PDB file of C-alpha atoms and ligand atoms in Angstrom:
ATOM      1  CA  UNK A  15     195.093  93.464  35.740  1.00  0.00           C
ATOM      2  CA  UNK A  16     193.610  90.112  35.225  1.00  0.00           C
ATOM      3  CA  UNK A  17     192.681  89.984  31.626  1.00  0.00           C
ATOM      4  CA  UNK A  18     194.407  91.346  28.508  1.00  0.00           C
ATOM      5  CA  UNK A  19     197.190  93.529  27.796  1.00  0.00           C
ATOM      6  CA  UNK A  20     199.488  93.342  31.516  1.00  0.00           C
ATOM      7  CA  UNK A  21     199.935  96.746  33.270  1.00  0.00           C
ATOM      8  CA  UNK A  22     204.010  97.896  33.377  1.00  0.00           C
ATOM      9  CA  UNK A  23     205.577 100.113  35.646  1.00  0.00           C
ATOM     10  CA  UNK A  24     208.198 102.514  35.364  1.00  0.00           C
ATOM     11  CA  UNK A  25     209.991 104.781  38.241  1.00  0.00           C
ATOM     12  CA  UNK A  26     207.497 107.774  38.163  1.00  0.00           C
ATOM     13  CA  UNK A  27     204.451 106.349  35.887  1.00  0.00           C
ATOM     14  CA  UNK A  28     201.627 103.177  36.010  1.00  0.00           C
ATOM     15  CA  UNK A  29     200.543 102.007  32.818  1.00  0.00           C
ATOM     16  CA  UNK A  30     196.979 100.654  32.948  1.00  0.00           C
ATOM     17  CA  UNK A  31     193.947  99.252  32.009  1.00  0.00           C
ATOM     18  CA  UNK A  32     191.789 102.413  31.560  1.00  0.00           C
ATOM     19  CA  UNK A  33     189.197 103.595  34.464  1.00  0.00           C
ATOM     20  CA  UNK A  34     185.741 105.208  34.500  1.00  0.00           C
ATOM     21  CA  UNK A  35     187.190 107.880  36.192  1.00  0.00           C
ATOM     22  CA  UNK A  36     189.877 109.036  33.638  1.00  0.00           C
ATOM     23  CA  UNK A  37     187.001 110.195  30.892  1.00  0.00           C
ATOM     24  CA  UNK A  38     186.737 113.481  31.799  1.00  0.00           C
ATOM     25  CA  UNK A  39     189.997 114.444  31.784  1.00  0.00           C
ATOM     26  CA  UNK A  40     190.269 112.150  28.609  1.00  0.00           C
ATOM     27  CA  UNK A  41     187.527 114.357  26.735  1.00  0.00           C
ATOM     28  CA  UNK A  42     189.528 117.337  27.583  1.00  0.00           C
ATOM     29  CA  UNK A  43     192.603 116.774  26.658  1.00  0.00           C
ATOM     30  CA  UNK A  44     190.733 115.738  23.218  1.00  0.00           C
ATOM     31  CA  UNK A  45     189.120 119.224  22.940  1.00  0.00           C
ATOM     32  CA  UNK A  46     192.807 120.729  23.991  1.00  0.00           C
ATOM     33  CA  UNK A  47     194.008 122.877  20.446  1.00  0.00           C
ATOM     34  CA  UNK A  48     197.138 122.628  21.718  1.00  0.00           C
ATOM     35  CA  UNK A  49     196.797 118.789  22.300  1.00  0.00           C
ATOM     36  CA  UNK A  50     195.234 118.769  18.881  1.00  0.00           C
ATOM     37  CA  UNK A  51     197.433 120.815  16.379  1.00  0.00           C
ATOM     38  CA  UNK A  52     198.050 117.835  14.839  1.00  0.00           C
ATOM     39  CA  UNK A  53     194.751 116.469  14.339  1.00  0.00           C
ATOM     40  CA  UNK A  54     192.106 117.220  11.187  1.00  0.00           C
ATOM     41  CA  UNK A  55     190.119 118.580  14.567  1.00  0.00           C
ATOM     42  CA  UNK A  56     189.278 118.379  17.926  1.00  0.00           C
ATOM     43  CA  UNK A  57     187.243 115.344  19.120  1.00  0.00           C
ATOM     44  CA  UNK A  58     183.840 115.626  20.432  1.00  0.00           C
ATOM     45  CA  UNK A  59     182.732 114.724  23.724  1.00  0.00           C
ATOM     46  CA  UNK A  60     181.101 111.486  21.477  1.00  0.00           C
ATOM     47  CA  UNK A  61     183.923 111.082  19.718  1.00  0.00           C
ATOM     48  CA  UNK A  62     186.562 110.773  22.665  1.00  0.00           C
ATOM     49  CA  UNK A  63     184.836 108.429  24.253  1.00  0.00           C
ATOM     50  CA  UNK A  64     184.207 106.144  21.673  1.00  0.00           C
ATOM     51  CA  UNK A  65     187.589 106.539  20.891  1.00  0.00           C
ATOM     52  CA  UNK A  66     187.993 105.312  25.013  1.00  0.00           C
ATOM     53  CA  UNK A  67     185.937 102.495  25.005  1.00  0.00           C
ATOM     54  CA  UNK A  68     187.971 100.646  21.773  1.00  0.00           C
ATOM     55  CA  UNK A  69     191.353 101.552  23.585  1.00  0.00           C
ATOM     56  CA  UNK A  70     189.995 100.018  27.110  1.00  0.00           C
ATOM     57  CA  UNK A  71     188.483  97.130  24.892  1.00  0.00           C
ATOM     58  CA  UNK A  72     191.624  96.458  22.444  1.00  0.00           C
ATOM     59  CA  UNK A  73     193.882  96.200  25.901  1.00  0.00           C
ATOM     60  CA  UNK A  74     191.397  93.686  27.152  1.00  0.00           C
ATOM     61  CA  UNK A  75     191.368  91.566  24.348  1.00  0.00           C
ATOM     62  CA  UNK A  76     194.700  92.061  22.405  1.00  0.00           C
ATOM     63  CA  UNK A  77     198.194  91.423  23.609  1.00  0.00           C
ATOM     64  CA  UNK A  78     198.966  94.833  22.919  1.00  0.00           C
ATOM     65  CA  UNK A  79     196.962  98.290  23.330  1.00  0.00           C
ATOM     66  CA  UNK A  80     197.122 102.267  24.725  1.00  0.00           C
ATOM     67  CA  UNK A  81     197.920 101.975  28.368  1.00  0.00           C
ATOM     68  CA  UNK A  82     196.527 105.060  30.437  1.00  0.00           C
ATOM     69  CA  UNK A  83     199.088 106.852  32.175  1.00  0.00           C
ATOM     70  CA  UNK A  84     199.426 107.396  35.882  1.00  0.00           C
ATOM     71  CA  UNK A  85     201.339 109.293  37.519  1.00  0.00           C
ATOM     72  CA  UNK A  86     202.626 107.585  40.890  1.00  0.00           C
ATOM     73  CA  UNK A  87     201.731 109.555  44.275  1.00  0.00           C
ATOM     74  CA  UNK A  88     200.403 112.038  41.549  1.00  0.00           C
ATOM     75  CA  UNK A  89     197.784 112.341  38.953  1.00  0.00           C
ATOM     76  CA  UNK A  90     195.871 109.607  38.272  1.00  0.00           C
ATOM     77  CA  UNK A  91     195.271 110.220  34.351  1.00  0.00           C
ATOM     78  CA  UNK A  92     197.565 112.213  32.236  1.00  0.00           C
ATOM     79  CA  UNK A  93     196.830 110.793  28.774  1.00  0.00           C
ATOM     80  CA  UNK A  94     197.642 107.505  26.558  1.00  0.00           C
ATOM     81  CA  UNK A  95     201.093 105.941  25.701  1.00  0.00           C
ATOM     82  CA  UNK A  96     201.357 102.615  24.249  1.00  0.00           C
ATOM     83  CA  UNK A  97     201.478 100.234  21.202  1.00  0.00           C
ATOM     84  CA  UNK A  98     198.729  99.851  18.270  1.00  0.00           C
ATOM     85  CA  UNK A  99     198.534  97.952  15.496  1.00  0.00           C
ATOM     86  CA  UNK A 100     197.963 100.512  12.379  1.00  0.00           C
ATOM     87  CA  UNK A 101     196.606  99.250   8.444  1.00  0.00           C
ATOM     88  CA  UNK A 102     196.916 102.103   6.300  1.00  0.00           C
ATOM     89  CA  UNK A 103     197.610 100.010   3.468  1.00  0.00           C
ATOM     90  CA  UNK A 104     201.301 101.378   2.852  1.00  0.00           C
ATOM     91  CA  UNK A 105     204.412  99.164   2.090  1.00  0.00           C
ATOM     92  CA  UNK A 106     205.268  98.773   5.980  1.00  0.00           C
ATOM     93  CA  UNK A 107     201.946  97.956   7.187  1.00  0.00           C
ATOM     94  CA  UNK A 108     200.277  96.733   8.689  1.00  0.00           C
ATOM     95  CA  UNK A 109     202.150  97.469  11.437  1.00  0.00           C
ATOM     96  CA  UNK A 110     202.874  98.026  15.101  1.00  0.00           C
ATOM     97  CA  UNK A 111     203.135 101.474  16.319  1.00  0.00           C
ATOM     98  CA  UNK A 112     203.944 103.326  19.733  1.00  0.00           C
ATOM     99  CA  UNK A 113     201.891 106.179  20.092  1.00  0.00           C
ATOM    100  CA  UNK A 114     201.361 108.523  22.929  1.00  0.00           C
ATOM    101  CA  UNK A 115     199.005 111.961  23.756  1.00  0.00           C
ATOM    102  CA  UNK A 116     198.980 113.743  26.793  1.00  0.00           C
ATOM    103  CA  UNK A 117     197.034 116.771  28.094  1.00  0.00           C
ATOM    104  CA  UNK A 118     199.226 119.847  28.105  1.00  0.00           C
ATOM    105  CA  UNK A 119     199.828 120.148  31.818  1.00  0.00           C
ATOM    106  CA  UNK A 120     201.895 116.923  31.609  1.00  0.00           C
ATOM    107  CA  UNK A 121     204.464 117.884  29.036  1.00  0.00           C
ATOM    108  CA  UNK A 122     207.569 118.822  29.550  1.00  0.00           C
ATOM    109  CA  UNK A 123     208.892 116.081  32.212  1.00  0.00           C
ATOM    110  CA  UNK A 124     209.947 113.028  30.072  1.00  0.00           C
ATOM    111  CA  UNK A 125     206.728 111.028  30.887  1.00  0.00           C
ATOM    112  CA  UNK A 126     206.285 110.508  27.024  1.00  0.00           C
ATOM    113  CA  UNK A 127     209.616 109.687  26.661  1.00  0.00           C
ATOM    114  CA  UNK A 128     209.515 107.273  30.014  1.00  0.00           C
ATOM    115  CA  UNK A 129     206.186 105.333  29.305  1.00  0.00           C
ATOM    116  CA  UNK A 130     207.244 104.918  25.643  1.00  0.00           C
ATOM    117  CA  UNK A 131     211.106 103.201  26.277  1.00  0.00           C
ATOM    118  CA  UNK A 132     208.758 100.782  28.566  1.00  0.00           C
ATOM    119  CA  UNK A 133     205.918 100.175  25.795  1.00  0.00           C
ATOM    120  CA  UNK A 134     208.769  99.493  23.703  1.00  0.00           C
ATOM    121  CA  UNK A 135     210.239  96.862  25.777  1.00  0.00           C
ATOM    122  CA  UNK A 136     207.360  95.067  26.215  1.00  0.00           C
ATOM    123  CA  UNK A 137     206.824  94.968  22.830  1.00  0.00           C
ATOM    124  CA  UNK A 138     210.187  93.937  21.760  1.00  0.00           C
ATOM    125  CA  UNK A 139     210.886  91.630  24.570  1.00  0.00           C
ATOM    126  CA  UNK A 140     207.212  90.210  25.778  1.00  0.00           C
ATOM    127  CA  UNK A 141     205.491  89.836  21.877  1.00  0.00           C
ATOM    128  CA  UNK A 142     208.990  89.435  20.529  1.00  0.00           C
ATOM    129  CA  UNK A 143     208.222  92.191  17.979  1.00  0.00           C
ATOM    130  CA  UNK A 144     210.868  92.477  14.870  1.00  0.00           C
ATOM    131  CA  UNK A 145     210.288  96.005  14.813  1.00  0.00           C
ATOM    132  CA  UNK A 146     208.116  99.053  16.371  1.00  0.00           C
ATOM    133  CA  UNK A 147     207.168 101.851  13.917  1.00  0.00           C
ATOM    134  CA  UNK A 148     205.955 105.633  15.060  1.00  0.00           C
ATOM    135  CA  UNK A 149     204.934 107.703  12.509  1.00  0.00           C
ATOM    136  CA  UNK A 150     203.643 111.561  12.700  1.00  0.00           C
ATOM    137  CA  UNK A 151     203.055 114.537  10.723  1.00  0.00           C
ATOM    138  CA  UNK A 152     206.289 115.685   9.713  1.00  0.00           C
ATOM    139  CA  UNK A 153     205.459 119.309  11.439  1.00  0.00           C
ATOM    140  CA  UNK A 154     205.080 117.508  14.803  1.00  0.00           C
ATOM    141  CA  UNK A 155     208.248 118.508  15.905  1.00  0.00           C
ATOM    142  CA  UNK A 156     207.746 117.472  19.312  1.00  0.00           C
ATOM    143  CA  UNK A 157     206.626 113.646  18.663  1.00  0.00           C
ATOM    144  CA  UNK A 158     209.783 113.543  16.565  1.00  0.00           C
ATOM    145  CA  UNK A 159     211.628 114.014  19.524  1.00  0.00           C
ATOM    146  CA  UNK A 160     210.181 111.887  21.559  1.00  0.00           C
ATOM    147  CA  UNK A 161     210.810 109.104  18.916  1.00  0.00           C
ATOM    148  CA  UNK A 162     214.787 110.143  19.034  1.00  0.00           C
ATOM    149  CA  UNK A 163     214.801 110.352  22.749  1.00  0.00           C
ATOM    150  CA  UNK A 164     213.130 106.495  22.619  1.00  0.00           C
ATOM    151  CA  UNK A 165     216.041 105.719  20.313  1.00  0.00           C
ATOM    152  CA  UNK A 166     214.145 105.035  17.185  1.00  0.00           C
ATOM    153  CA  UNK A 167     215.755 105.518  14.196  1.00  0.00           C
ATOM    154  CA  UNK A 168     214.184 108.224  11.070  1.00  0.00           C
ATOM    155  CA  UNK A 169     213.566 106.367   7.947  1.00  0.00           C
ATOM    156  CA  UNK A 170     213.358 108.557   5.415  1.00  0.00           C
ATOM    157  CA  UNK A 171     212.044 105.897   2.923  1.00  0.00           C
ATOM    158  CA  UNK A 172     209.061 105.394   4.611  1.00  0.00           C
ATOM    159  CA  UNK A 173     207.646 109.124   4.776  1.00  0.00           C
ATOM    160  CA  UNK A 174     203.919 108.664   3.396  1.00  0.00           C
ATOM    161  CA  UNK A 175     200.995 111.070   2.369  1.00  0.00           C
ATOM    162  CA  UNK A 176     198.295 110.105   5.473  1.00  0.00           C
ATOM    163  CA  UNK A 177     195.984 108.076   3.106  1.00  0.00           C
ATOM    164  CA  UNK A 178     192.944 109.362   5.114  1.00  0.00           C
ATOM    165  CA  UNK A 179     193.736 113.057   5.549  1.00  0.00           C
ATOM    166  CA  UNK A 180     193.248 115.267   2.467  1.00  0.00           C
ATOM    167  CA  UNK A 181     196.180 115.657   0.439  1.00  0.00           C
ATOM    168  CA  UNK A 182     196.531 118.997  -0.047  1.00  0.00           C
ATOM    169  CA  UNK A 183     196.400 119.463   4.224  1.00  0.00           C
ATOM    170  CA  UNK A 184     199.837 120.953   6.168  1.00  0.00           C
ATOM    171  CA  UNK A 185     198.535 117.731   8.259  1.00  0.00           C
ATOM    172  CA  UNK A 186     198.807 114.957   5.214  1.00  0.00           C
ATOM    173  CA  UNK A 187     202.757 114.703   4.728  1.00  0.00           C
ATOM    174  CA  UNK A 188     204.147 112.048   7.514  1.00  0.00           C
ATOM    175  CA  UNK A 189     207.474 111.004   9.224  1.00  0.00           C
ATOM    176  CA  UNK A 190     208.226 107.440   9.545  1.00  0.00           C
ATOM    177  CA  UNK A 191     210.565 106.879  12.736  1.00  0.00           C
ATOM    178  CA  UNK A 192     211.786 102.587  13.580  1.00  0.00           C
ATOM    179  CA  UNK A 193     212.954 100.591  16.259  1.00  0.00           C
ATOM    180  CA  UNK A 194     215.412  99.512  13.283  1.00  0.00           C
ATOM    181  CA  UNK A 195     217.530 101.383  10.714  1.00  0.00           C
ATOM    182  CA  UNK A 196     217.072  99.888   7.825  1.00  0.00           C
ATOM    183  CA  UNK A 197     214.221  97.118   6.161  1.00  0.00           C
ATOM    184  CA  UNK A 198     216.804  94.617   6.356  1.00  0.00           C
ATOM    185  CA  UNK A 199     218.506  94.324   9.562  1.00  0.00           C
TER     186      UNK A 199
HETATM  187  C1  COA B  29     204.037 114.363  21.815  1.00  0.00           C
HETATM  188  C2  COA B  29     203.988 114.634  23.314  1.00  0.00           C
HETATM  189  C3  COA B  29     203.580 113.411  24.088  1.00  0.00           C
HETATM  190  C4  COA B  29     205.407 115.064  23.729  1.00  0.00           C
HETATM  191  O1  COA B  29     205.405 115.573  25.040  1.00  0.00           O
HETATM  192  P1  COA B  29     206.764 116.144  25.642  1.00  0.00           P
HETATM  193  O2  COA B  29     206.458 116.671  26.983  1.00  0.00           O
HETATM  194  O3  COA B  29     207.383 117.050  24.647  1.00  0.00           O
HETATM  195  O4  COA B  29     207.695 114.851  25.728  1.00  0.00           O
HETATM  196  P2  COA B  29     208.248 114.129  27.025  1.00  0.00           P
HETATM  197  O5  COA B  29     207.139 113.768  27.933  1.00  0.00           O
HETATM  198  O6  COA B  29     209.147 113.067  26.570  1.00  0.00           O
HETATM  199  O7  COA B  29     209.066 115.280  27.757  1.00  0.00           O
HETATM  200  C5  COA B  29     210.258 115.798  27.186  1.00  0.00           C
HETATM  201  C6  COA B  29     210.516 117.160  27.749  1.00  0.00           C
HETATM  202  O8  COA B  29     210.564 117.064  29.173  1.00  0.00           O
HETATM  203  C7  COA B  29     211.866 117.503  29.639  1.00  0.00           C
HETATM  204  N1  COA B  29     212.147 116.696  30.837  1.00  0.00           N
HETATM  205  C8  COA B  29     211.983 117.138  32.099  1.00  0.00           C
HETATM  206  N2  COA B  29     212.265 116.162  32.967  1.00  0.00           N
HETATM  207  C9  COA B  29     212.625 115.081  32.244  1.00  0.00           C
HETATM  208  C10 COA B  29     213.044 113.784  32.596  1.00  0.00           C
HETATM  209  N3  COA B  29     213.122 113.387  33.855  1.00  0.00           N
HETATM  210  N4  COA B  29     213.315 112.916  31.588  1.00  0.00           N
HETATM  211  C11 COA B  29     213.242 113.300  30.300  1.00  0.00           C
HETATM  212  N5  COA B  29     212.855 114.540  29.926  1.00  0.00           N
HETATM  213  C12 COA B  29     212.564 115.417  30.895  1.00  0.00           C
HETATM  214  C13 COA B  29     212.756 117.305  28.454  1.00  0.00           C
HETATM  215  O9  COA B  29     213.886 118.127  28.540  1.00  0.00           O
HETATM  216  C14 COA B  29     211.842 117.732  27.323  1.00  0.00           C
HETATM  217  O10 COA B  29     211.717 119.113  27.358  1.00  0.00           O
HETATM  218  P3  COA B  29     211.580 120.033  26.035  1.00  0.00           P
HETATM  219  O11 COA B  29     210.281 119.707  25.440  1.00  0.00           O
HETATM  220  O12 COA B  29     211.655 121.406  26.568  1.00  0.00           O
HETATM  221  O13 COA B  29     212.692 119.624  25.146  1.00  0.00           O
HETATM  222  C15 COA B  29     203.015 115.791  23.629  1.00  0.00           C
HETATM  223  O14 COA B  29     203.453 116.949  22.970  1.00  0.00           O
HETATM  224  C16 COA B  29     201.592 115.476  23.180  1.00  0.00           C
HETATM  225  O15 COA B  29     200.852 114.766  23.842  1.00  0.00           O
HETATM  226  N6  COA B  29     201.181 116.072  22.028  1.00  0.00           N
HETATM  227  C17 COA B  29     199.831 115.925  21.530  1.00  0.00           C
HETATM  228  C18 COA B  29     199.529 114.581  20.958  1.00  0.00           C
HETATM  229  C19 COA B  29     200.391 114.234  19.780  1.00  0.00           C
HETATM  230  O16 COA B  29     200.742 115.088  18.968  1.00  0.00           O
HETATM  231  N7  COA B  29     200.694 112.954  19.686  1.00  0.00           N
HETATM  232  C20 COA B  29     201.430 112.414  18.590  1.00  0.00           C
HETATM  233  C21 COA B  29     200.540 112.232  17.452  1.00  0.00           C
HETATM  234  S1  COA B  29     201.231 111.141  16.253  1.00  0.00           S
END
């Protein structure tokens, strides 16, 4: 890719600049409820791609954005993985986060777990990053585990209400996962 955020590889994925040609499947996997638990809702049609276009835009004109995922010799769009910058005016932010959703048919064969340990390099190693965060609603089991598999580390002291969910929601109460164990190493 000749502009913006470079494209990595890892043994099984691509992670790339985003094509016209993954918004379909994009939109579904947004309408998913199983993709979704975790969300307030399901995204619209709208909504999703919006939500496409500022990811496609952010990698072309950031150093750092929501690859698409590609399976090699297989399918061509299987979700996002990648790093964002997140302000949601807490004590750690703003911050850099990795981040990943996949449509349900991908899950289950350590893609997450693959694309993230190369987001993470590239944003420890390329932008020289002090630290990554990855944060989640603390009933997300399995985005937990994708954060231990990655090697983050749980930090307790930075589990937060989700400023712009409702505070009484099963969704509001959030994990805070690092690429570092403490603030001050
Ligand atoms: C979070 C999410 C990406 C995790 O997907 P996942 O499939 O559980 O995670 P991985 O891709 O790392 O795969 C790990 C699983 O594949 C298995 N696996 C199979 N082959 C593997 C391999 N070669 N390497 C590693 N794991 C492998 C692991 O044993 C593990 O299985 P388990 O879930 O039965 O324990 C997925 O659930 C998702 O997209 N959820 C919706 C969006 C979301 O909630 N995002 C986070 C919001 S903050």
């Amino acid at each position: 890719m000749s502009i913006g955020v470079p494209e990595l590889e890892t043994k099984r994925l691509v992670l790339r600049h985003w094509l016209d040609e993954d918004l379909e499947s994009w939109v579904a996997l947004n309408q998913d409820p199983e993709v979704m638990e975790f969300f307030p809702a399901p995204l619209s049609r709208e909504e999703a791609l919006t939500l496409a276009t500022k990811i496609q835009s952010n990698l072309e004109r950031s150093d750092r954005g929501l690859w698409a995922v590609e399976v090699k010799g297989g399918e061509r769009f299987i979700g996002f993985v990648g790093l964002s910058v997140q302000d949601l005016g807490l004590e750690f932010t703003p911050c850099t986060e990795v981040g990943w959703r996949l449509k349900r048919s991908a899950w289950g064969q350590g893609y997450a777990t693959e694309a993230a340990k190369a987001a993470l390099r590239y944003g420890l190693d390329e932008l020289d990053l002090e630290v990554i965060y990855s944060f989640t609603a603390a009933t997300n089991l399995r985005s937990q585990a994708v954060m231990e598999r990655i090697g983050m580390h749980p930090r307790p002291e930075l589990a937060f209400i989700h400023p712009r969910l409702d505070p009484e929601s099963p969704l509001a109460p959030h994990i805070t996962f690092a690429t570092r164990p403490t603030a001050s190493l």
